mmCIF file with all atom_site columns, C-alpha atoms in Angstrom:
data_model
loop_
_atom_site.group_PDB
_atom_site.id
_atom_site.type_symbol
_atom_site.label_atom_id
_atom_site.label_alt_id
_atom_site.label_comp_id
_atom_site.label_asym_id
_atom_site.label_entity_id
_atom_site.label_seq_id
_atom_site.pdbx_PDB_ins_code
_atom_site.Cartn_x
_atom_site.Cartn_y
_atom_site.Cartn_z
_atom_site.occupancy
_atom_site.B_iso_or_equiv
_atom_site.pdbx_formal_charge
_atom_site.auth_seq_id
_atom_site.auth_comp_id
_atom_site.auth_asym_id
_atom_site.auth_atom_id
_atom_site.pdbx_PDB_model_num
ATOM 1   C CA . UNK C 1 1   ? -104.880 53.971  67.560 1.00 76.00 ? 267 UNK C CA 1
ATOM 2   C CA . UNK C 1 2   ? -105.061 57.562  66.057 1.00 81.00 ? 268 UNK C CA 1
ATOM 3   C CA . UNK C 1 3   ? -101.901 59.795  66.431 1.00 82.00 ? 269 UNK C CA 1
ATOM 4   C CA . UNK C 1 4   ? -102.782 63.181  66.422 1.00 80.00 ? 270 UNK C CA 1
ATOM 5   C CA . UNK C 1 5   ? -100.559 65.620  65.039 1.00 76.00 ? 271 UNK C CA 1
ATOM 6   C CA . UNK C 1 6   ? -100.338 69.465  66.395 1.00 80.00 ? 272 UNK C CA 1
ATOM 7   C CA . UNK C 1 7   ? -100.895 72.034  64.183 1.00 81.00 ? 273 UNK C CA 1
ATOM 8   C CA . UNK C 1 8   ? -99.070  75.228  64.534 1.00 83.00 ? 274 UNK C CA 1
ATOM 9   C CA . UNK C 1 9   ? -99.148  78.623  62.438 1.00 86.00 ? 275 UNK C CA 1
ATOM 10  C CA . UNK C 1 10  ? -95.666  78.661  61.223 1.00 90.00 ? 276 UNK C CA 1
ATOM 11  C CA . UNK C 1 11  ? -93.217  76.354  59.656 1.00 90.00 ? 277 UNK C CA 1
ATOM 12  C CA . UNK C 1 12  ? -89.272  76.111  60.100 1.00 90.00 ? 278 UNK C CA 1
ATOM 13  C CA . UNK C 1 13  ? -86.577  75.482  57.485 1.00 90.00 ? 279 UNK C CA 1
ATOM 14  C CA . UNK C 1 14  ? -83.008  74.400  58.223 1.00 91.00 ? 280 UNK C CA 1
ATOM 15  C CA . UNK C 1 15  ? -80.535  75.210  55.715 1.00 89.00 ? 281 UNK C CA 1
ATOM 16  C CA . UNK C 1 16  ? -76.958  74.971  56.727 1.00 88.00 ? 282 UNK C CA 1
ATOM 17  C CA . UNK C 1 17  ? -76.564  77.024  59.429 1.00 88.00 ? 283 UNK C CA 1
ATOM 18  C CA . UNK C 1 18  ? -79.895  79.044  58.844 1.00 91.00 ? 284 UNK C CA 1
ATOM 19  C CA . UNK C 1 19  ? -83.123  78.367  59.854 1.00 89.00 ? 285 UNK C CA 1
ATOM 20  C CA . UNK C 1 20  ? -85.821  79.972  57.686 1.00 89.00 ? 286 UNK C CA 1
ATOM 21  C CA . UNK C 1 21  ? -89.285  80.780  59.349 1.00 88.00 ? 287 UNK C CA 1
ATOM 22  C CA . UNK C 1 22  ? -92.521  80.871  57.451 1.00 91.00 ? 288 UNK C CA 1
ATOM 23  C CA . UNK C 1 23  ? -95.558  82.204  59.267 1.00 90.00 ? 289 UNK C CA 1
ATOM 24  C CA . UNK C 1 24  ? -99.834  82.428  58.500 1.00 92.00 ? 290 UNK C CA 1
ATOM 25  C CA . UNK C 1 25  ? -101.228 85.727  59.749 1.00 91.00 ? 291 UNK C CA 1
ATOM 26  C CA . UNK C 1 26  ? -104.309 85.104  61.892 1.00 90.00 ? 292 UNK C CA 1
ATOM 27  C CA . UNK C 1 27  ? -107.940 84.812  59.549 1.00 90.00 ? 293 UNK C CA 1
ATOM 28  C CA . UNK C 1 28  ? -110.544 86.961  60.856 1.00 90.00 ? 294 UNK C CA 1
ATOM 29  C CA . UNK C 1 29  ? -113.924 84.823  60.697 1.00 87.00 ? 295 UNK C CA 1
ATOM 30  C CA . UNK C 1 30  ? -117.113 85.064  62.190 1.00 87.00 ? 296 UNK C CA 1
ATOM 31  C CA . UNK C 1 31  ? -116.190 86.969  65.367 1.00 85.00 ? 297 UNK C CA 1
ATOM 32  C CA . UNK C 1 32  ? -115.360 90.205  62.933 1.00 85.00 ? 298 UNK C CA 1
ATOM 33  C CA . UNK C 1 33  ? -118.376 89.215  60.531 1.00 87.00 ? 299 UNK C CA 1
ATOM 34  C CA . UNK C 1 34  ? -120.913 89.078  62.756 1.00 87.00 ? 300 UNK C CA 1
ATOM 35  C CA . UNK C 1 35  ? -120.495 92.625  64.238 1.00 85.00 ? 301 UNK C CA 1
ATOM 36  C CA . UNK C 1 36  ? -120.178 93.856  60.998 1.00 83.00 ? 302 UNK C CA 1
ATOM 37  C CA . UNK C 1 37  ? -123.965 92.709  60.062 1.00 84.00 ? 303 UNK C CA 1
ATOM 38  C CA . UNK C 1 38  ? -125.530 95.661  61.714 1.00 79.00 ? 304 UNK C CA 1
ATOM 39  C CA . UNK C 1 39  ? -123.253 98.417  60.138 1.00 79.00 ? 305 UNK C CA 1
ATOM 40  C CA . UNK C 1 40  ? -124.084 96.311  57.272 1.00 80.00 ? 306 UNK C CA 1
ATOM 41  C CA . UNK C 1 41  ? -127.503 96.439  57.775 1.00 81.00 ? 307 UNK C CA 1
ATOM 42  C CA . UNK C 1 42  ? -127.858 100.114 57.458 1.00 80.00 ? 308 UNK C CA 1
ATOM 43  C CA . UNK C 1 43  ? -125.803 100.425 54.319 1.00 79.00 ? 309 UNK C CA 1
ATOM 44  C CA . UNK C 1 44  ? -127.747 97.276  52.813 1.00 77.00 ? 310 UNK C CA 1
ATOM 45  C CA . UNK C 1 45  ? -131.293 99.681  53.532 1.00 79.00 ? 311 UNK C CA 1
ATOM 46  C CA . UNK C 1 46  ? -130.050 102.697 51.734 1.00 79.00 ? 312 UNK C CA 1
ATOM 47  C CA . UNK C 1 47  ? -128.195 100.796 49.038 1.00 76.00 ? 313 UNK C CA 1
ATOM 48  C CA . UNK C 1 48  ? -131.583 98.531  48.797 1.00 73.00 ? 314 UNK C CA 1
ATOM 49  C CA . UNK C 1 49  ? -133.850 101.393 48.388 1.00 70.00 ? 315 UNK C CA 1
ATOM 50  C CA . UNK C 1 50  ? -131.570 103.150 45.759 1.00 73.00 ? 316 UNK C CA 1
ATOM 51  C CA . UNK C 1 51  ? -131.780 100.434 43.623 1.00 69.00 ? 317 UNK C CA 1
ATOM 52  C CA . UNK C 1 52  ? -135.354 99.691  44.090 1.00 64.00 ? 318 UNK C CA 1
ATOM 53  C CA . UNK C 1 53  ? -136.329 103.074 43.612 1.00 63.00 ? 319 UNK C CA 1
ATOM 54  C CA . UNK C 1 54  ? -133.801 103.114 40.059 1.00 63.00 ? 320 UNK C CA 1
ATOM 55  C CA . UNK C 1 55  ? -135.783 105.017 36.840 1.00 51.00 ? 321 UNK C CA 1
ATOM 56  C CA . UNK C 1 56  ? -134.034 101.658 35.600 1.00 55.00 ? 322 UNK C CA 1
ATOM 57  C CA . UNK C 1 57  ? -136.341 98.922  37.230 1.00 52.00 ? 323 UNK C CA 1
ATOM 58  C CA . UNK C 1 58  ? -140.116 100.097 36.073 1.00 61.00 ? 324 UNK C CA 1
ATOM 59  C CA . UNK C 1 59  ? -141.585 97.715  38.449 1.00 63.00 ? 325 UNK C CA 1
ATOM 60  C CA . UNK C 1 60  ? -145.093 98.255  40.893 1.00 68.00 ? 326 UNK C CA 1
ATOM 61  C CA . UNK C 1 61  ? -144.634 99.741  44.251 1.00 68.00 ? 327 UNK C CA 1
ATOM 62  C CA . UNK C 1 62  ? -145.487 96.117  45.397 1.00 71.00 ? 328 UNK C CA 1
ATOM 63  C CA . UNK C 1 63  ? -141.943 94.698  43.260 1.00 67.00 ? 329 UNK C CA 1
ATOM 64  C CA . UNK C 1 64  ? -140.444 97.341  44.541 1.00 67.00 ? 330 UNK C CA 1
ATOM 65  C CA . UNK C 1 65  ? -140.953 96.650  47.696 1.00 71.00 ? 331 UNK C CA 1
ATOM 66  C CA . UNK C 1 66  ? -139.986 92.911  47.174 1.00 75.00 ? 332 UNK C CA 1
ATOM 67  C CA . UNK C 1 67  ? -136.812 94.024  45.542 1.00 72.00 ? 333 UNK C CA 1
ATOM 68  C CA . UNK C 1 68  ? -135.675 96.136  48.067 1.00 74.00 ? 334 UNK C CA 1
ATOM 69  C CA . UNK C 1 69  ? -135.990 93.542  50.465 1.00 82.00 ? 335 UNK C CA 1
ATOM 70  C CA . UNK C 1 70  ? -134.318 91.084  48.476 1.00 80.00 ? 336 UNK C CA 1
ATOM 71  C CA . UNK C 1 71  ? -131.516 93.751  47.832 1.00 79.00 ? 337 UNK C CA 1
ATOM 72  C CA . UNK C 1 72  ? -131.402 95.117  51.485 1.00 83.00 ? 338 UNK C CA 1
ATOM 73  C CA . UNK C 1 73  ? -130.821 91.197  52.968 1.00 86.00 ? 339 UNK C CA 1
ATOM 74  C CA . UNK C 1 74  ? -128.402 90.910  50.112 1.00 87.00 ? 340 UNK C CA 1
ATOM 75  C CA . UNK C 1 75  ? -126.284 93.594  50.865 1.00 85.00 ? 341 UNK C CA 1
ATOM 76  C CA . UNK C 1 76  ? -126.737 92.991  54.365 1.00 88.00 ? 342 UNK C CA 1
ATOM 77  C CA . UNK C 1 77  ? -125.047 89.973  54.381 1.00 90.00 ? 343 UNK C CA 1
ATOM 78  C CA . UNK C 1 78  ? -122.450 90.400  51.393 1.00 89.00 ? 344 UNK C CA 1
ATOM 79  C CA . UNK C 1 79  ? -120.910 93.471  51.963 1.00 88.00 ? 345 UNK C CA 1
ATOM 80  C CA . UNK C 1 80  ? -119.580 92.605  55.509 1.00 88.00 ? 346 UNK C CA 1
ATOM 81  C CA . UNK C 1 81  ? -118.317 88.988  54.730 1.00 92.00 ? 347 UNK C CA 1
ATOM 82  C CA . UNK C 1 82  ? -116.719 91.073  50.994 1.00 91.00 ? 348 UNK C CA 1
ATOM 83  C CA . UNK C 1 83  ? -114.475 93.452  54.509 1.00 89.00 ? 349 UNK C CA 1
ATOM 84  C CA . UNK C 1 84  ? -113.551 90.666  55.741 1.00 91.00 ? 350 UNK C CA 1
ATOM 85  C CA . UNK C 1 85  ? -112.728 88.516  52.620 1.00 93.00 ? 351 UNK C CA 1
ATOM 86  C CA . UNK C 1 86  ? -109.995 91.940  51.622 1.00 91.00 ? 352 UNK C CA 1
ATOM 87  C CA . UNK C 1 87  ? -108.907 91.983  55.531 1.00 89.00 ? 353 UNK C CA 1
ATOM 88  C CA . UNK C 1 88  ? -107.889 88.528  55.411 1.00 91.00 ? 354 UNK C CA 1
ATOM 89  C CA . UNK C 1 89  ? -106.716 88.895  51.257 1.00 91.00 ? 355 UNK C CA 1
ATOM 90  C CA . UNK C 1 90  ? -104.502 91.239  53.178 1.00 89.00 ? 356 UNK C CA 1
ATOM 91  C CA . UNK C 1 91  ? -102.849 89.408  55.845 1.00 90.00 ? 357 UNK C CA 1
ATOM 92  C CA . UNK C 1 92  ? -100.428 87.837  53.755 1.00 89.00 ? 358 UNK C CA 1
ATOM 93  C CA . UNK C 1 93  ? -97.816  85.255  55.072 1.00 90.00 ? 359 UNK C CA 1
ATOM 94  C CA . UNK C 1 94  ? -94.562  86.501  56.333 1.00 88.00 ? 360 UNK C CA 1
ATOM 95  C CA . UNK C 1 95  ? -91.053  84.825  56.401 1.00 88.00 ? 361 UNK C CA 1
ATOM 96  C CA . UNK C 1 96  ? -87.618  85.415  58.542 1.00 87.00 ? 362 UNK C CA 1
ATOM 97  C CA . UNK C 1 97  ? -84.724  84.189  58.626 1.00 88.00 ? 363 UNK C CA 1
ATOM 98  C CA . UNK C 1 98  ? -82.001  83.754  61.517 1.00 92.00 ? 364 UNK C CA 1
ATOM 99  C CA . UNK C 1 99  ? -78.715  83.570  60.570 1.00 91.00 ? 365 UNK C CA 1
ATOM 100 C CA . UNK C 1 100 ? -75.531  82.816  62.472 1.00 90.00 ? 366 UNK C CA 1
ATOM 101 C CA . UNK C 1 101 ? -74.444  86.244  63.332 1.00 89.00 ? 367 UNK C CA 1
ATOM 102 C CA . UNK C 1 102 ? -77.797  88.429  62.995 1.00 89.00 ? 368 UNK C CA 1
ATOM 103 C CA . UNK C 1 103 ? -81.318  89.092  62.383 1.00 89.00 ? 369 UNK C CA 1
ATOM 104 C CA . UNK C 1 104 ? -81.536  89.766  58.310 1.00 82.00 ? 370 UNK C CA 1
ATOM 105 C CA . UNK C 1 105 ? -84.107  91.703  57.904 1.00 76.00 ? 371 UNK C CA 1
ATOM 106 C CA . UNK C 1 106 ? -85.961  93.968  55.095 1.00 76.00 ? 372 UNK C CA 1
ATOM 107 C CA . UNK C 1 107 ? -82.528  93.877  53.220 1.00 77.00 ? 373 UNK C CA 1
ATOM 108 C CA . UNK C 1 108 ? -80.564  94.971  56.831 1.00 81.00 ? 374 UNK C CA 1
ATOM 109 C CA . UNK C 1 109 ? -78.828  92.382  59.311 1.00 87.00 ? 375 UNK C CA 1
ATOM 110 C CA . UNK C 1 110 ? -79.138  93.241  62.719 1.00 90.00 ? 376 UNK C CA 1
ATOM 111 C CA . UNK C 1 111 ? -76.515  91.572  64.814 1.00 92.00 ? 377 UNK C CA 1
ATOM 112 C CA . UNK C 1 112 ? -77.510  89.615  67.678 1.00 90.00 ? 378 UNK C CA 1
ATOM 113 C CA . UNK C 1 113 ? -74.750  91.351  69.904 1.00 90.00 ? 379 UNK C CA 1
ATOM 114 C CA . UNK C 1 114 ? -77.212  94.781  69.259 1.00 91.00 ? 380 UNK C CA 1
ATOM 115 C CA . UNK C 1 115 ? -80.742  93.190  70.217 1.00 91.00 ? 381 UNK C CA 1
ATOM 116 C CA . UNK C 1 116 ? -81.113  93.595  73.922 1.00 89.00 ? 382 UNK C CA 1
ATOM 117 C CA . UNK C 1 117 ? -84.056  91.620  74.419 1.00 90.00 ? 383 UNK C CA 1
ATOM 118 C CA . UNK C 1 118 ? -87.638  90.289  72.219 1.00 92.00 ? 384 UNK C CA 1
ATOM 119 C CA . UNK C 1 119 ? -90.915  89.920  73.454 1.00 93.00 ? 385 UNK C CA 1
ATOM 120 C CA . UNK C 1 120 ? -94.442  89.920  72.320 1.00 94.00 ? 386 UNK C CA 1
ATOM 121 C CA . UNK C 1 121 ? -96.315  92.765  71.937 1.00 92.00 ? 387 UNK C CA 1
ATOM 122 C CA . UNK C 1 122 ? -100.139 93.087  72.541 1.00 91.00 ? 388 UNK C CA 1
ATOM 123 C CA . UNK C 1 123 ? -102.324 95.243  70.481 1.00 89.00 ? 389 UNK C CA 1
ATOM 124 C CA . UNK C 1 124 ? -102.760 97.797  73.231 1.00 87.00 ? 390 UNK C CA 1
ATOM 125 C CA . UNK C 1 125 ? -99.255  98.186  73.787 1.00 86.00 ? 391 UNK C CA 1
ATOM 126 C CA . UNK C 1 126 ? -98.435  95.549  76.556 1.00 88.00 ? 392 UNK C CA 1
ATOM 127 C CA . UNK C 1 127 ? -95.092  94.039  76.341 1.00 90.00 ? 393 UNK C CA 1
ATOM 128 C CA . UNK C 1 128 ? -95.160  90.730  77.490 1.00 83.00 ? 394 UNK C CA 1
ATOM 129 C CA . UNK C 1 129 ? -92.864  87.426  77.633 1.00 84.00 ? 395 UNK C CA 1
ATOM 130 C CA . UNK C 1 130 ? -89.833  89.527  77.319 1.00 86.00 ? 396 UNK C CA 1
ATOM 131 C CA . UNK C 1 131 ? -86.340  87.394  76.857 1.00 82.00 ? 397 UNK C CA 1
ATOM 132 C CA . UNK C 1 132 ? -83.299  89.630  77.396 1.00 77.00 ? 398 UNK C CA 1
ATOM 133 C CA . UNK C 1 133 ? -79.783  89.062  76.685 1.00 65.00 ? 399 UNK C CA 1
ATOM 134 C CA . UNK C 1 134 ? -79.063  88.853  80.455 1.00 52.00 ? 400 UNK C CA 1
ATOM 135 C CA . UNK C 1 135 ? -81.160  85.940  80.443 1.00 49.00 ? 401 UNK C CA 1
ATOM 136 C CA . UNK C 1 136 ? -79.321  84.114  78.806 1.00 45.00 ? 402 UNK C CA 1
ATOM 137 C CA . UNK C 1 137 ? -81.749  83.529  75.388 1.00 49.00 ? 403 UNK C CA 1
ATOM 138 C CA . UNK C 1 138 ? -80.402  81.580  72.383 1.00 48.00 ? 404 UNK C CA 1
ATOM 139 C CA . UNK C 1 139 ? -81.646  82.630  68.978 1.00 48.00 ? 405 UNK C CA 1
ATOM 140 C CA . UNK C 1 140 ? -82.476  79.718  66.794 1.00 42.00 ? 406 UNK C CA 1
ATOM 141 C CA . UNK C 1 141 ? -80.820  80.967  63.959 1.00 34.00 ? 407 UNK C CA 1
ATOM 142 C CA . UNK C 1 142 ? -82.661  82.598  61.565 1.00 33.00 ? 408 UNK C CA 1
ATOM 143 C CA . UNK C 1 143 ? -84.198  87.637  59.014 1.00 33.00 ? 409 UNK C CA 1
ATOM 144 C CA . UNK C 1 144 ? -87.984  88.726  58.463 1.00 34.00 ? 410 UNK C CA 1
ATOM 145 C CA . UNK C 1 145 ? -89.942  90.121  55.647 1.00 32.00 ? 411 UNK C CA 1
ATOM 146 C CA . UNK C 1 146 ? -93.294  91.195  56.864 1.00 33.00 ? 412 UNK C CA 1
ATOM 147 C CA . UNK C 1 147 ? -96.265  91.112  54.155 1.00 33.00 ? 413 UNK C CA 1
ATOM 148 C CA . UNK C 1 148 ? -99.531  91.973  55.930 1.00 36.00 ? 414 UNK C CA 1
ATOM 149 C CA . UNK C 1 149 ? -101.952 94.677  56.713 1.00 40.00 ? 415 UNK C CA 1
ATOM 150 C CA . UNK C 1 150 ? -101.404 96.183  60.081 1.00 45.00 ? 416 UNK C CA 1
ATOM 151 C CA . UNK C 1 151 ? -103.324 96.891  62.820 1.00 49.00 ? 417 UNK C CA 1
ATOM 152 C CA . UNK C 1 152 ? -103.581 100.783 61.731 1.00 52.00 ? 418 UNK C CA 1
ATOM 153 C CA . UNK C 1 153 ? -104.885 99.585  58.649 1.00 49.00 ? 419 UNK C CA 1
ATOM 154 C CA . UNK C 1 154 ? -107.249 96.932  59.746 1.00 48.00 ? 420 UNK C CA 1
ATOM 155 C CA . UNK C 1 155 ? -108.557 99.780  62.279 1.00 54.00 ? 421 UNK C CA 1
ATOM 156 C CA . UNK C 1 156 ? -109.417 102.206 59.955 1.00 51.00 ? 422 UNK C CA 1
ATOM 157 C CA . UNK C 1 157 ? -111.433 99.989  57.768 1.00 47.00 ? 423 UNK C CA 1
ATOM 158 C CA . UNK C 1 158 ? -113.096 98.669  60.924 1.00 53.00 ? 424 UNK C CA 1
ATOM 159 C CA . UNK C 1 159 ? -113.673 102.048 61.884 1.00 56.00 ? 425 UNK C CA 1
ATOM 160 C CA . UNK C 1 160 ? -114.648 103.526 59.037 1.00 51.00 ? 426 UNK C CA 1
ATOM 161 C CA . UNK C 1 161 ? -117.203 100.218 58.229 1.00 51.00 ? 427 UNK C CA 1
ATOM 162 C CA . UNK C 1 162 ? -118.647 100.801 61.735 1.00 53.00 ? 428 UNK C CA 1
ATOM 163 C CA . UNK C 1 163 ? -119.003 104.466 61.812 1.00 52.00 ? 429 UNK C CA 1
ATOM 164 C CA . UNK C 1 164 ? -122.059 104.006 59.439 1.00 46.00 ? 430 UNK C CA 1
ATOM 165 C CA . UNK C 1 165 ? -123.994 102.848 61.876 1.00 43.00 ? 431 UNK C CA 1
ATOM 166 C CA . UNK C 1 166 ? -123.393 105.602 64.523 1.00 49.00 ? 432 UNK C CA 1
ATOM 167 C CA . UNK C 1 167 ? -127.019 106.545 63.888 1.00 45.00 ? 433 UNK C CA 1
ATOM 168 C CA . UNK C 1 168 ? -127.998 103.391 65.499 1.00 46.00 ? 434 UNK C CA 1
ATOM 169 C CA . UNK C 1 169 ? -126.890 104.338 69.254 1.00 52.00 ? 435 UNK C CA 1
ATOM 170 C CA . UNK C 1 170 ? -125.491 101.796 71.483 1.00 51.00 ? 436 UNK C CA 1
ATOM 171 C CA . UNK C 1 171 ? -125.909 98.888  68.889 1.00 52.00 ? 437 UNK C CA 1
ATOM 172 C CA . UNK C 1 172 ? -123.798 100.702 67.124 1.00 56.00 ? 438 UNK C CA 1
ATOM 173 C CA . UNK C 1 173 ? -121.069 101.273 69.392 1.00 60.00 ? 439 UNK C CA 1
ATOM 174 C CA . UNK C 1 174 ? -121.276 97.029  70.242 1.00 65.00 ? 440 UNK C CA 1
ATOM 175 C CA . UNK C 1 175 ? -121.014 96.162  67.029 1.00 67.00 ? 441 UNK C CA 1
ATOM 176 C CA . UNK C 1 176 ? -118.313 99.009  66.715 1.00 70.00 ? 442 UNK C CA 1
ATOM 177 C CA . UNK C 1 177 ? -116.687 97.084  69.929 1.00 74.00 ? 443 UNK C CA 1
ATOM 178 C CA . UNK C 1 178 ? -117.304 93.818  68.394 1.00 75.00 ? 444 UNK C CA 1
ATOM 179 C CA . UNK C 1 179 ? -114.887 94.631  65.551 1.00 80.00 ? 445 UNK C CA 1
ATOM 180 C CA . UNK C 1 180 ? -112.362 96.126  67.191 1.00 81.00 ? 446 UNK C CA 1
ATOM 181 C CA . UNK C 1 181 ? -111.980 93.549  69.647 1.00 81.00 ? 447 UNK C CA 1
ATOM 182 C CA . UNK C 1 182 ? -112.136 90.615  66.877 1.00 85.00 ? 448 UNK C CA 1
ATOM 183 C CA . UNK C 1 183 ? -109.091 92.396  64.737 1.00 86.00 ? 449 UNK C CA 1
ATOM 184 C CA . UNK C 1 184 ? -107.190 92.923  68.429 1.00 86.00 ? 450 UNK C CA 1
ATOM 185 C CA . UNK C 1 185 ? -107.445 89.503  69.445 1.00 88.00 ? 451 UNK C CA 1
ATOM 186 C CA . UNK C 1 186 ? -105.083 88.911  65.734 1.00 90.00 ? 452 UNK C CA 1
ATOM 187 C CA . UNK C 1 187 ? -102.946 91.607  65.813 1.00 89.00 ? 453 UNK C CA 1
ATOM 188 C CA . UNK C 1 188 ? -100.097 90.655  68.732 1.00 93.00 ? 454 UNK C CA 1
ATOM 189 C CA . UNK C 1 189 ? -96.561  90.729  67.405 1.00 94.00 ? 455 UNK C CA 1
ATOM 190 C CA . UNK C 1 190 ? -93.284  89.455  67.971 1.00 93.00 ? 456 UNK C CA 1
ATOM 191 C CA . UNK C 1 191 ? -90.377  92.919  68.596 1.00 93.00 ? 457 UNK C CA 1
ATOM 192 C CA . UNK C 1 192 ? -87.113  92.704  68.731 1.00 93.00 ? 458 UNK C CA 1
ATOM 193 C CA . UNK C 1 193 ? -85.157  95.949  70.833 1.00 92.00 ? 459 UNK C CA 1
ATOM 194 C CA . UNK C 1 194 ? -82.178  96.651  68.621 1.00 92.00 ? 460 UNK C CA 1
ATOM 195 C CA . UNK C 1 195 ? -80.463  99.568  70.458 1.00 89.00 ? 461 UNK C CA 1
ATOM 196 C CA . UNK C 1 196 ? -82.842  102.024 71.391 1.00 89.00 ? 462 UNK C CA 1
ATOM 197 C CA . UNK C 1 197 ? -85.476  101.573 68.133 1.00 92.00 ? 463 UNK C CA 1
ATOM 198 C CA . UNK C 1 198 ? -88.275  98.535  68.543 1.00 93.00 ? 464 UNK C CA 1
ATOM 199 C CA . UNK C 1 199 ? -88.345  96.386  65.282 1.00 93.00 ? 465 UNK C CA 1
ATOM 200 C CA . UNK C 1 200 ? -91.452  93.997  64.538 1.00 92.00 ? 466 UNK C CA 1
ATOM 201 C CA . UNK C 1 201 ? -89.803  90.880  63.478 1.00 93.00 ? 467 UNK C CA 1
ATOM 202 C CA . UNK C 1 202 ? -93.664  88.950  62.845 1.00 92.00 ? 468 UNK C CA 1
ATOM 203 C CA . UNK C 1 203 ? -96.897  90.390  63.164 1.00 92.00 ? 469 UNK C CA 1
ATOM 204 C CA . UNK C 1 204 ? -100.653 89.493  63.010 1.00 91.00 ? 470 UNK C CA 1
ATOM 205 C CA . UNK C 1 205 ? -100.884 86.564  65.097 1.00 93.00 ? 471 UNK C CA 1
ATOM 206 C CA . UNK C 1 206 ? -103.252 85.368  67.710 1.00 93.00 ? 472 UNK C CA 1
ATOM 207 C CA . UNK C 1 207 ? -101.166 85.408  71.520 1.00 92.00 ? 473 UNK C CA 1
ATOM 208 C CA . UNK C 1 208 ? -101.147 81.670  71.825 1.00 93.00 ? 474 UNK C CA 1
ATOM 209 C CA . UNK C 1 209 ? -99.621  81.980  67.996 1.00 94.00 ? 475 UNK C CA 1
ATOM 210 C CA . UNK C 1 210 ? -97.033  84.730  69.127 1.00 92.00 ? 476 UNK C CA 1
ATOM 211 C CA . UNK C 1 211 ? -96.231  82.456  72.252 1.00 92.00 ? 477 UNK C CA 1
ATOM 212 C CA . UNK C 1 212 ? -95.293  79.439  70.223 1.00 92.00 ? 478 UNK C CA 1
ATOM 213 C CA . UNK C 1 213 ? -93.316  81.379  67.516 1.00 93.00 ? 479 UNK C CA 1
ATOM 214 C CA . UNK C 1 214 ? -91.270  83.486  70.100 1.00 92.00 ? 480 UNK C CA 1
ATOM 215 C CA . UNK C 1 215 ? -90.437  79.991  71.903 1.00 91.00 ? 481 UNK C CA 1
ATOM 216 C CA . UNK C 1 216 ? -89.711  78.737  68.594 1.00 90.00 ? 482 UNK C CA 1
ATOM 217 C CA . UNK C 1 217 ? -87.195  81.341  67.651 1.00 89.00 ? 483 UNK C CA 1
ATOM 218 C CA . UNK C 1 218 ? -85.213  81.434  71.101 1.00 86.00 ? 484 UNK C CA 1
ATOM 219 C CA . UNK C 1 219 ? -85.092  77.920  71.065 1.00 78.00 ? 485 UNK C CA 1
ATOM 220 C CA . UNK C 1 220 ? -82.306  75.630  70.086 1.00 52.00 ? 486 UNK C CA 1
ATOM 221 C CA . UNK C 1 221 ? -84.555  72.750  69.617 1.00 42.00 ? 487 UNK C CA 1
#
């Protein structure tokens, strides 16, 4: 008999009476590549046909031809998976730690009497799975040093990749869509409300990634 064992996207490290939280930002894969292939597509054909049409390659109209296409399906398909190779170059791990009488944080404790409540945060601005102090919720004692791009960030490459292809109408905007919605699905975070200011305490994660870290860091277990 095979025992599986569950994978999660963070890992959890007692010392004394800290526990020290290490985290993997969400990889964007083929659901942000794909939509990028069209966007792609039109800078590949003007890319293609400035290199064919180079004083530098003295080949026949009929080479030049072939080398554009060879340059144009080249492009095509290296220049979106080279976005998403820096995205995800860019998403770097993060780490927290809770300790017994605060949240340390980007060289700043924040005391646990101060934090009213932490939740999850989705990309559009939902708060959901909020645990107040009223509630009753235990910190598993732990600070956090965030290293990743944001969703700002990741949104203005996306945007700026997919406004290329404007030209192309309402393929354009789908792939456009397609992007977008592939970086939004990884970009929930985990907020902490420390007085009247909202501090991310982890960021970058899928929901069901957010879920299990929130549960994991109100959790005495």
């Amino acid at each position: 008999m095979t025992t599986k064992t569950a994978n999660y996207s963070f890992t959890v490290r007692n010392e004394g009476d800290e526990r020290i939280f290490t985290y993997k930002k969400a990889k964007l894969g083929l659901k942000t590549y794909i939509p990028m292939l069209w966007p792609g597509l039109i800078l590949g054909v003007f890319l293609a046909y400035q290199k064919a049409a180079s004083s530098q390659l003295h080949f026949t109209p009929t080479e030049k031809l072939s080398a554009g296409l060879f340059y144009g399906v080249f492009y095509t398909l290296v220049i979106p998976a080279l976005v998403v190779i820096l995205l995800n170059l860019l998403r770097r791990p993060g780490t927290f730690t809770l300790k017994p009488d605060g949240i340390f944080l980007n060289g700043s404790l924040y005391p646990y009497k101060d934090i009213t409540s932490i939740y999850i945060k989705s990309p559009q601005g939902q708060i959901t799975h909020q645990k107040s102090q009223s509630s009753g919720f235990i910190f598993a004692f732990g600070g956090d040093r965030v290293q990743s791009i944001g969703l700002g960030t990741a949104s203005a490459l996306a945007s700026a990749t997919s406004s290329v292809a404007m030209a192309g109408g309402q393929l354009s905007h789908a792939a456009g869509k397609g992007i977008m919605n592939s970086i939004r699905a990884k970009s929930y975070k985990i907020s902490f409300l420390f007085g009247n200011k909202e501090i991310t305490l982890a960021n970058g994660l899928t929901e069901i990634e957010s879920d299990h870290l929130l549960n994991a860091i109100t959790s005495q277990q």
